[in-house]
JSON list of C-alpha atoms in Angstrom, two decimals:
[
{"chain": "A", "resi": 1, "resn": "UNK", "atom": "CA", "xyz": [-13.43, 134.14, -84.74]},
{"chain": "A", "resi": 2, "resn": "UNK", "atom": "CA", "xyz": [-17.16, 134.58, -83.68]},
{"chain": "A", "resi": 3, "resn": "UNK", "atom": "CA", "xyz": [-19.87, 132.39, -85.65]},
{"chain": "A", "resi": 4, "resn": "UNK", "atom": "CA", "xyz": [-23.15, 133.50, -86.83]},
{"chain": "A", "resi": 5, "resn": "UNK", "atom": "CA", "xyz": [-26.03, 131.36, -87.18]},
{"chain": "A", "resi": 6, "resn": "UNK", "atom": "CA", "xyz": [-29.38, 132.03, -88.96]},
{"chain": "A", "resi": 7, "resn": "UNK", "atom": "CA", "xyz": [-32.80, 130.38, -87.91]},
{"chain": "A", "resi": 8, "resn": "UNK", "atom": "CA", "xyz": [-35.99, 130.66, -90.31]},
{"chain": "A", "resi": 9, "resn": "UNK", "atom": "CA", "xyz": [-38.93, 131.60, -88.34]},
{"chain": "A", "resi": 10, "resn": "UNK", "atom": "CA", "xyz": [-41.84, 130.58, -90.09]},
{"chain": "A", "resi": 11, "resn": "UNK", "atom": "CA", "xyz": [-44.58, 133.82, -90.01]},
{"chain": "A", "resi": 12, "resn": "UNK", "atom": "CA", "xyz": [-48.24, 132.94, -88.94]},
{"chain": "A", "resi": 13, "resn": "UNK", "atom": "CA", "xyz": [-51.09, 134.97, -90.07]},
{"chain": "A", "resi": 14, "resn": "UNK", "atom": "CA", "xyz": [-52.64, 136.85, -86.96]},
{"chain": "A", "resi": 15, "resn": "UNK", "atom": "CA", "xyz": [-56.07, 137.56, -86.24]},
{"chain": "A", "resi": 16, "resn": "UNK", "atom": "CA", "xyz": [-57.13, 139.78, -83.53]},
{"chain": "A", "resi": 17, "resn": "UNK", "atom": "CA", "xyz": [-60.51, 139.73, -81.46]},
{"chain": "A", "resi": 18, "resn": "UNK", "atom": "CA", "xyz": [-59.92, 143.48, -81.03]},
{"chain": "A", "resi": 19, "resn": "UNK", "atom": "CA", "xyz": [-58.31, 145.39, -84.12]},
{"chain": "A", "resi": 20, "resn": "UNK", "atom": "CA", "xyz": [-59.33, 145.57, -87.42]},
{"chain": "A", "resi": 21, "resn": "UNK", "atom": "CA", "xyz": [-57.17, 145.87, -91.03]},
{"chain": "A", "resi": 22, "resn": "UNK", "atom": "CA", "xyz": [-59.27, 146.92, -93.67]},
{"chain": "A", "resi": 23, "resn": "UNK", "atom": "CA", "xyz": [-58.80, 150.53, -93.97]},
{"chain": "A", "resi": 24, "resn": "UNK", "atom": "CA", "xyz": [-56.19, 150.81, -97.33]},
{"chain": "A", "resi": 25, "resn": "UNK", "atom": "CA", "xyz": [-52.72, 150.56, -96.29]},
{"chain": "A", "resi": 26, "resn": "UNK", "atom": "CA", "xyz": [-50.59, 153.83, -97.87]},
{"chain": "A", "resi": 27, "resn": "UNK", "atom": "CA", "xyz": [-47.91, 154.26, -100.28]},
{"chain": "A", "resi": 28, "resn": "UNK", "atom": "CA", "xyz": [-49.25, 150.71, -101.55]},
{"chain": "A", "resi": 29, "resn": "UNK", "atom": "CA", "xyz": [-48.95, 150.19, -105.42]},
{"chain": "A", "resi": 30, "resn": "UNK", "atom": "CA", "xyz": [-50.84, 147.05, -105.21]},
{"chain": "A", "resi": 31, "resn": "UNK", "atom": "CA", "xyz": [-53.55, 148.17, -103.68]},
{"chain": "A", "resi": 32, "resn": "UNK", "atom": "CA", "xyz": [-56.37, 149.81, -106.20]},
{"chain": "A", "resi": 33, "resn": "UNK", "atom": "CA", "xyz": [-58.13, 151.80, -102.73]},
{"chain": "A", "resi": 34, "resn": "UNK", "atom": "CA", "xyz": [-56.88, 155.19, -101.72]},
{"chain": "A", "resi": 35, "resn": "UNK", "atom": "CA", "xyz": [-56.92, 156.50, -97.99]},
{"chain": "A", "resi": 36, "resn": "UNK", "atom": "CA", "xyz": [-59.86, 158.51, -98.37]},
{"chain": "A", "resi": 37, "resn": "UNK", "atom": "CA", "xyz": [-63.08, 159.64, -96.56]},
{"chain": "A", "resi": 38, "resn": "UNK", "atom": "CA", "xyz": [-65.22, 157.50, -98.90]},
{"chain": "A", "resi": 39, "resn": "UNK", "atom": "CA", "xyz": [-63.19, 154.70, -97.53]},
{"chain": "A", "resi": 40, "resn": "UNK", "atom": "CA", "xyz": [-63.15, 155.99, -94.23]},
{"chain": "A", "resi": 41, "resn": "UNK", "atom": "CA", "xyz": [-67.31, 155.72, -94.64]},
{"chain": "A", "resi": 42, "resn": "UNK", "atom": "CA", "xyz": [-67.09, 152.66, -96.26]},
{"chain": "A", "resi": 43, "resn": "UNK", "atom": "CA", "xyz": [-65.66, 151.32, -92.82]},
{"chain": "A", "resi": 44, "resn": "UNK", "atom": "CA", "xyz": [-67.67, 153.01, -90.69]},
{"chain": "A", "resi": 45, "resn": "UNK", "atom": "CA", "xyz": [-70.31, 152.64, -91.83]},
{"chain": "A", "resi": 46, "resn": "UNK", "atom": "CA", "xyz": [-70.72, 149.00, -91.19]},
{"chain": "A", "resi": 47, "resn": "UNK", "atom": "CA", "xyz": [-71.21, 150.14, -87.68]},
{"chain": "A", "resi": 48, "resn": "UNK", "atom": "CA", "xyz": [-74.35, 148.42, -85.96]},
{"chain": "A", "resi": 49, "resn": "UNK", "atom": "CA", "xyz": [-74.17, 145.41, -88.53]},
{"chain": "A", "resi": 50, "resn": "UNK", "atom": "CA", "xyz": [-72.41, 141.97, -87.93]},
{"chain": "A", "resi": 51, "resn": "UNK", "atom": "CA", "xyz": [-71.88, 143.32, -84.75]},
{"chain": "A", "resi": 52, "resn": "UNK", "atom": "CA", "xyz": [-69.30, 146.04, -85.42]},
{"chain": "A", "resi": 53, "resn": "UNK", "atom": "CA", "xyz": [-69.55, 148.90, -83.48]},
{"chain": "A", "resi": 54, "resn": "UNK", "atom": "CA", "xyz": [-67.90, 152.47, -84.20]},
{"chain": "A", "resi": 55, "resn": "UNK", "atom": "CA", "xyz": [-65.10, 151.53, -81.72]},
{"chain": "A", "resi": 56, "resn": "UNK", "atom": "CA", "xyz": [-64.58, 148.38, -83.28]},
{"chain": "A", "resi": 57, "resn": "UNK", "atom": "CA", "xyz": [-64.29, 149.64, -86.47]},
{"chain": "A", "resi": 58, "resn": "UNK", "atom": "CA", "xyz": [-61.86, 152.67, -85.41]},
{"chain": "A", "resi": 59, "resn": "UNK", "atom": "CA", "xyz": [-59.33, 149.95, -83.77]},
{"chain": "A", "resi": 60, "resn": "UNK", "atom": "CA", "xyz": [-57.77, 149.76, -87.58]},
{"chain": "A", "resi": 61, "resn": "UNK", "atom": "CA", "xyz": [-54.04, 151.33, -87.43]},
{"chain": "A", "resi": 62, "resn": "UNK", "atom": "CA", "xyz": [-54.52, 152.25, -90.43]},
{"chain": "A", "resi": 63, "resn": "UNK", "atom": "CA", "xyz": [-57.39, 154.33, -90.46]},
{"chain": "A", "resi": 64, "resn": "UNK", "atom": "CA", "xyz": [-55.77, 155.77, -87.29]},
{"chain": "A", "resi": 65, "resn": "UNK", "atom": "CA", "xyz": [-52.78, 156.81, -88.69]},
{"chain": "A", "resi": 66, "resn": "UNK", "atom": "CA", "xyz": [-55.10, 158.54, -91.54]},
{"chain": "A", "resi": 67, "resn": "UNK", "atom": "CA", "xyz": [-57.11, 160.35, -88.74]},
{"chain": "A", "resi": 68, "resn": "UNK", "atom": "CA", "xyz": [-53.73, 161.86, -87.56]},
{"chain": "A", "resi": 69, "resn": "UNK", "atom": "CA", "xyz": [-53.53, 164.14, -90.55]},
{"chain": "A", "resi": 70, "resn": "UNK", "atom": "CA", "xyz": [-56.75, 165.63, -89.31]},
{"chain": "A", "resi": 71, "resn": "UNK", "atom": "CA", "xyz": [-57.31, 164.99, -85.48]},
{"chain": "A", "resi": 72, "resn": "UNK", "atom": "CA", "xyz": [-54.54, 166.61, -82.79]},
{"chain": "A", "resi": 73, "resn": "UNK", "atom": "CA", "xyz": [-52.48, 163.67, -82.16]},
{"chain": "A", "resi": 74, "resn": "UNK", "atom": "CA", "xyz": [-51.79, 164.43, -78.47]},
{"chain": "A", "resi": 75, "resn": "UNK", "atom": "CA", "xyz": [-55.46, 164.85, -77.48]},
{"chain": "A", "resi": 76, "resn": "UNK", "atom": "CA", "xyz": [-57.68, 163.80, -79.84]},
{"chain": "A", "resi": 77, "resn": "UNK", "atom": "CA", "xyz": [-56.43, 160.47, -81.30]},
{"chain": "A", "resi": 78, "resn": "UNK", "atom": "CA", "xyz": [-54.67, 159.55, -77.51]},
{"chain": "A", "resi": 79, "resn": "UNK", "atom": "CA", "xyz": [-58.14, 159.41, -76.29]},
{"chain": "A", "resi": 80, "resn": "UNK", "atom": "CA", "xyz": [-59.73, 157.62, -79.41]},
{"chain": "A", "resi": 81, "resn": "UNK", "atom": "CA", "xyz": [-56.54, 155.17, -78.84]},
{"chain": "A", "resi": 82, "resn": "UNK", "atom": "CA", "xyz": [-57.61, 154.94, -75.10]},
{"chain": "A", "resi": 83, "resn": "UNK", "atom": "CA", "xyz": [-61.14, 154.05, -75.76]},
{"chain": "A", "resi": 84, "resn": "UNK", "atom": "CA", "xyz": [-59.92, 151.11, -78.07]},
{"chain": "A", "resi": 85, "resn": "UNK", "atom": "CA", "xyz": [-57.67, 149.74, -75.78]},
{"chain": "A", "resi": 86, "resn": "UNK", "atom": "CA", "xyz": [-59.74, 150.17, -73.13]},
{"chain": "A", "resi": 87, "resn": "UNK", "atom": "CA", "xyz": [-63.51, 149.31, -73.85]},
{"chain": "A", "resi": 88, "resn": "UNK", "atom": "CA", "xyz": [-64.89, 150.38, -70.41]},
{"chain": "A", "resi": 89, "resn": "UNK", "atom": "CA", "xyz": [-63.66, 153.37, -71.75]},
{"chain": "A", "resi": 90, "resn": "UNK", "atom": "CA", "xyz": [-66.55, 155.33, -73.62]},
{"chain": "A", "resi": 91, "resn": "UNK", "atom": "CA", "xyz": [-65.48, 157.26, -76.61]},
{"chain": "A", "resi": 92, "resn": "UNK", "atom": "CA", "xyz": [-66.68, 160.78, -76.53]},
{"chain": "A", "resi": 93, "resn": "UNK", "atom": "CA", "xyz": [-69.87, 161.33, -78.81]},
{"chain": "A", "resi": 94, "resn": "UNK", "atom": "CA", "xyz": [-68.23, 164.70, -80.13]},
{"chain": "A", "resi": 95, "resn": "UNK", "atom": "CA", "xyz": [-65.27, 162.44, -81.64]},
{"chain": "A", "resi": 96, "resn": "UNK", "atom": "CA", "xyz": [-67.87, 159.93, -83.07]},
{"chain": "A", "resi": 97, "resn": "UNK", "atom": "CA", "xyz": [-69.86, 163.56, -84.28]},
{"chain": "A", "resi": 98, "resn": "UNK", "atom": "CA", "xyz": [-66.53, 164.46, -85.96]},
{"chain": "A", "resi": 99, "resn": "UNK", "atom": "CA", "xyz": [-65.48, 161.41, -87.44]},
{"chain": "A", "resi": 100, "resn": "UNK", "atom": "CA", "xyz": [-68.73, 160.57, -88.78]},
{"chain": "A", "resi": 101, "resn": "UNK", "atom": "CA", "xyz": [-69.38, 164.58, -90.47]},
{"chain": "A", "resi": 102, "resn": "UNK", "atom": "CA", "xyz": [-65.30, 163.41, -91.89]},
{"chain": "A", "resi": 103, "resn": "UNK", "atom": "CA", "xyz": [-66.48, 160.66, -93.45]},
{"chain": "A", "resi": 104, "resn": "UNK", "atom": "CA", "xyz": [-70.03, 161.85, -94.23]},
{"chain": "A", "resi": 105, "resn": "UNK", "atom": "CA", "xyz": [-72.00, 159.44, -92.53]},
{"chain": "A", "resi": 106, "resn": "UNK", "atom": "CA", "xyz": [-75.54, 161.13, -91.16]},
{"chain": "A", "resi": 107, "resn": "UNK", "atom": "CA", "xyz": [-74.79, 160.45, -87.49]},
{"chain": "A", "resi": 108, "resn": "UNK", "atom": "CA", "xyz": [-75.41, 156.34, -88.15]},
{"chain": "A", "resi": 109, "resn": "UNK", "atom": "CA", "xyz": [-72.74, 155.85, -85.54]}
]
């Protein structure tokens, strides 16, 4: 007869120096905020303060995932996802042009 053995792992808040979580989460009841472009501005838009830039502020899975129901997934968000990872990477100005007309910011990107 085999044994089995359980060990509690405690969990430990993470914080990261390069992704963000503050875009709503979906399909959560506890959460009041919808996925939306007013929330998408309401991120974005704190671009160029506290030191958040656009890139910083796109590194949310999250808001990612939400982008995928609107951007090509194979082109568009690969190379979004590319320019997070990789911040010598510049992210095209006609994806910050699109994702700032989505979420109706006036080019304050």
């Amino acid at each position: 007869p085999q044994s089995h053995s359980l060990t509690v792992v405690p969990i430990v808040q993470h914080s990261s120096e390069m992704l963000v979580s503050q875009f709503p989460k979906a399909n959560r009841d506890h959460d009041t905020r919808q996925q939306t472009h007013d929330e998408m501005k309401k991120q974005l838009s704190k671009s160029g303060t506290a030191g958040w830039t656009f890139v910083d502020l796109l590194a949310d899975f999250n808001l990612l995932i939400y982008l995928c129901n609107y951007l090509d997934m194979q082109s568009d968000i690969q190379k979004i996802c590319q320019s997070i990872v990789d911040r010598d990477v510049p992210l095209d100005e006609g994806y910050k042009l699109i994702i700032a007309s989505m979420a109706g910011l006036d080019n304050a990107y």
